[in-house]
Tab-separated table of C-alpha atoms in Angstrom:
chain	number	residue	atom	x	y	z
O	1	MET	CA	-37.198	17.172	53.920
O	2	ASN	CA	-39.810	17.375	56.613
O	3	ARG	CA	-38.892	16.392	60.156
O	4	ARG	CA	-42.245	15.979	61.866
O	5	ALA	CA	-40.600	13.714	64.398
O	6	LEU	CA	-39.336	16.711	66.323
O	7	LEU	CA	-42.899	17.655	67.087
O	8	PHE	CA	-43.703	14.458	68.998
O	9	ALA	CA	-40.597	12.384	69.457
O	10	GLY	CA	-37.702	14.785	69.684
O	11	LEU	CA	-36.032	12.906	72.583
O	12	ALA	CA	-37.155	9.411	71.529
O	13	VAL	CA	-38.402	8.712	75.057
O	14	ALA	CA	-41.457	6.644	75.813
O	15	ALA	CA	-43.466	6.392	79.041
O	16	THR	CA	-43.722	3.026	80.724
O	17	ALA	CA	-46.825	1.771	82.477
O	18	ASN	CA	-45.607	2.902	85.894
O	19	GLY	CA	-44.944	6.430	84.761
O	20	GLN	CA	-41.130	6.128	84.569
O	21	THR	CA	-39.371	6.838	81.273
O	22	ARG	CA	-37.020	4.790	79.203
O	23	ALA	CA	-35.034	5.549	76.090
O	24	ALA	CA	-35.921	3.898	72.817
O	25	PRO	CA	-33.561	1.033	71.995
O	26	ALA	CA	-30.523	2.315	70.075
O	27	GLU	CA	-32.379	5.211	68.446
O	28	ILE	CA	-34.754	3.864	65.902
O	29	ARG	CA	-35.695	6.053	62.993
O	30	VAL	CA	-38.639	5.502	60.684
O	31	ILE	CA	-38.378	7.299	57.360
O	32	LEU	CA	-41.018	7.874	54.715
O	33	ILE	CA	-39.765	8.585	51.204
O	34	GLY	CA	-42.256	10.211	48.829
O	35	GLY	CA	-43.554	13.427	47.372
O	36	PRO	CA	-46.713	15.493	46.984
O	37	ASP	CA	-47.036	14.380	43.329
O	38	CYS	CA	-47.139	10.710	44.293
O	39	PRO	CA	-50.710	9.482	44.499
O	40	PRO	CA	-49.887	6.425	46.663
O	41	CYS	CA	-47.962	8.671	49.027
O	42	VAL	CA	-50.875	11.047	49.347
O	43	ARG	CA	-53.213	8.066	49.859
O	44	TRP	CA	-50.903	6.690	52.667
O	45	LYS	CA	-50.917	10.024	54.452
O	46	ARG	CA	-54.694	10.325	54.141
O	47	GLU	CA	-55.340	6.740	55.328
O	48	TYR	CA	-52.554	6.078	57.853
O	49	LEU	CA	-50.642	9.155	59.015
O	50	ASP	CA	-52.996	10.260	61.792
O	51	THR	CA	-53.251	6.732	63.222
O	52	TRP	CA	-49.449	6.365	63.022
O	53	ILE	CA	-48.878	9.676	64.864
O	54	ALA	CA	-51.325	8.602	67.600
O	55	SER	CA	-49.694	5.199	68.047
O	56	PRO	CA	-47.478	4.154	70.969
O	57	GLU	CA	-44.746	3.081	68.480
O	58	PHE	CA	-44.579	6.627	67.036
O	59	ARG	CA	-43.639	7.985	70.431
O	60	GLN	CA	-40.713	5.605	70.607
O	61	VAL	CA	-38.992	6.485	67.376
O	62	VAL	CA	-37.688	9.429	65.405
O	63	TRP	CA	-40.000	10.024	62.433
O	64	GLU	CA	-38.609	11.662	59.327
O	65	GLU	CA	-39.851	12.289	55.816
O	66	VAL	CA	-37.734	12.665	52.698
O	67	GLU	CA	-39.975	14.537	50.354
O	68	ALA	CA	-38.961	16.060	47.051
O	69	ALA	CA	-41.201	18.347	44.976
O	70	ARG	CA	-41.278	15.454	42.492
O	71	PHE	CA	-41.140	12.034	44.093
O	72	ARG	CA	-38.916	10.770	41.245
O	73	GLU	CA	-36.205	13.080	42.640
O	74	ALA	CA	-36.540	11.873	46.243
O	75	TYR	CA	-33.449	9.664	45.930
O	76	GLN	CA	-31.190	12.508	44.878
O	77	GLU	CA	-28.525	13.244	47.503
O	78	ARG	CA	-29.613	16.881	47.968
O	79	TYR	CA	-32.738	15.672	49.763
O	80	TRP	CA	-30.643	13.529	52.138
O	81	PRO	CA	-28.520	16.012	54.153
O	82	GLY	CA	-26.271	15.202	57.048
O	83	ASP	CA	-26.390	11.664	58.385
O	84	LEU	CA	-29.304	10.841	56.047
O	85	GLY	CA	-26.770	10.446	53.248
O	86	ALA	CA	-25.342	7.306	54.901
O	87	ILE	CA	-28.888	5.865	54.955
O	88	LEU	CA	-29.438	6.649	51.263
O	89	ALA	CA	-26.278	4.758	50.440
O	90	GLN	CA	-27.719	1.632	52.117
O	91	ILE	CA	-30.888	1.491	49.953
O	92	PRO	CA	-30.304	-1.108	47.265
O	93	ARG	CA	-32.956	0.119	44.789
O	94	LYS	CA	-33.353	3.850	44.690
O	95	SER	CA	-36.755	4.256	43.139
O	96	GLY	CA	-40.416	3.967	44.014
O	97	ALA	CA	-42.657	5.561	46.637
O	98	PRO	CA	-43.925	5.538	49.251
O	99	ARG	CA	-40.975	3.719	50.716
O	100	PHE	CA	-40.722	3.015	54.467
O	101	LEU	CA	-37.352	2.576	56.051
O	102	ILE	CA	-36.453	1.584	59.560
O	103	VAL	CA	-32.923	2.545	60.678
O	104	GLN	CA	-31.443	1.387	63.987
O	105	ALA	CA	-28.126	2.755	65.168
O	106	GLY	CA	-27.408	4.040	61.656
O	107	ARG	CA	-28.054	0.717	59.921
O	108	LEU	CA	-30.928	0.048	57.539
O	109	VAL	CA	-32.904	-2.878	59.087
O	110	SER	CA	-36.233	-2.652	57.181
O	111	ASN	CA	-37.037	-1.480	53.711
O	112	HIS	CA	-40.618	-1.777	52.291
O	113	LEU	CA	-42.065	-0.213	49.169
O	114	GLY	CA	-45.750	0.594	48.662
O	115	VAL	CA	-48.769	1.496	50.717
O	116	SER	CA	-49.638	-2.209	51.097
O	117	LYS	CA	-46.316	-2.774	52.816
O	118	TRP	CA	-46.952	-0.382	55.688
O	119	ALA	CA	-48.279	-3.267	57.778
O	120	ASP	CA	-44.984	-5.109	57.193
O	121	THR	CA	-43.091	-2.028	58.343
O	122	LEU	CA	-45.121	-1.825	61.545
O	123	ASP	CA	-44.520	-5.560	62.190
O	124	ASP	CA	-40.774	-5.040	61.781
O	125	LEU	CA	-40.883	-2.010	64.081
O	126	ARG	CA	-42.777	-3.853	66.812
O	127	LYS	CA	-40.217	-6.651	66.754
O	128	LEU	CA	-37.411	-4.118	67.216
O	129	LEU	CA	-39.189	-2.295	70.048
O	130	GLY	CA	-39.898	-5.594	71.836
């Protein structure tokens, strides 16, 4: 598992227009499920990752990646340590990648599969962030 979120969003705090800070609403986590042997996952990272990291939404969430050496193994419990195991249990269909999850206060609130569904994930996230 790769926790890139700690690099940019460790405290899940975003700056407001007047320079004050506010906490993200009820800690929102965005999770990418995939693997280096998954061509659509590699495509998503090539086409969208840099823009995502530079976005204002990224700075308001905790970003996590669940990545197995073989993406077909990404839904095995060993890749979901700690509190991620409770999130894995909430995924109704445990196959396919890239999969984008949004978790708020420990509850799965958005679950989209495929590169083409990234826009849907961002729409869901923007609604949550207000």
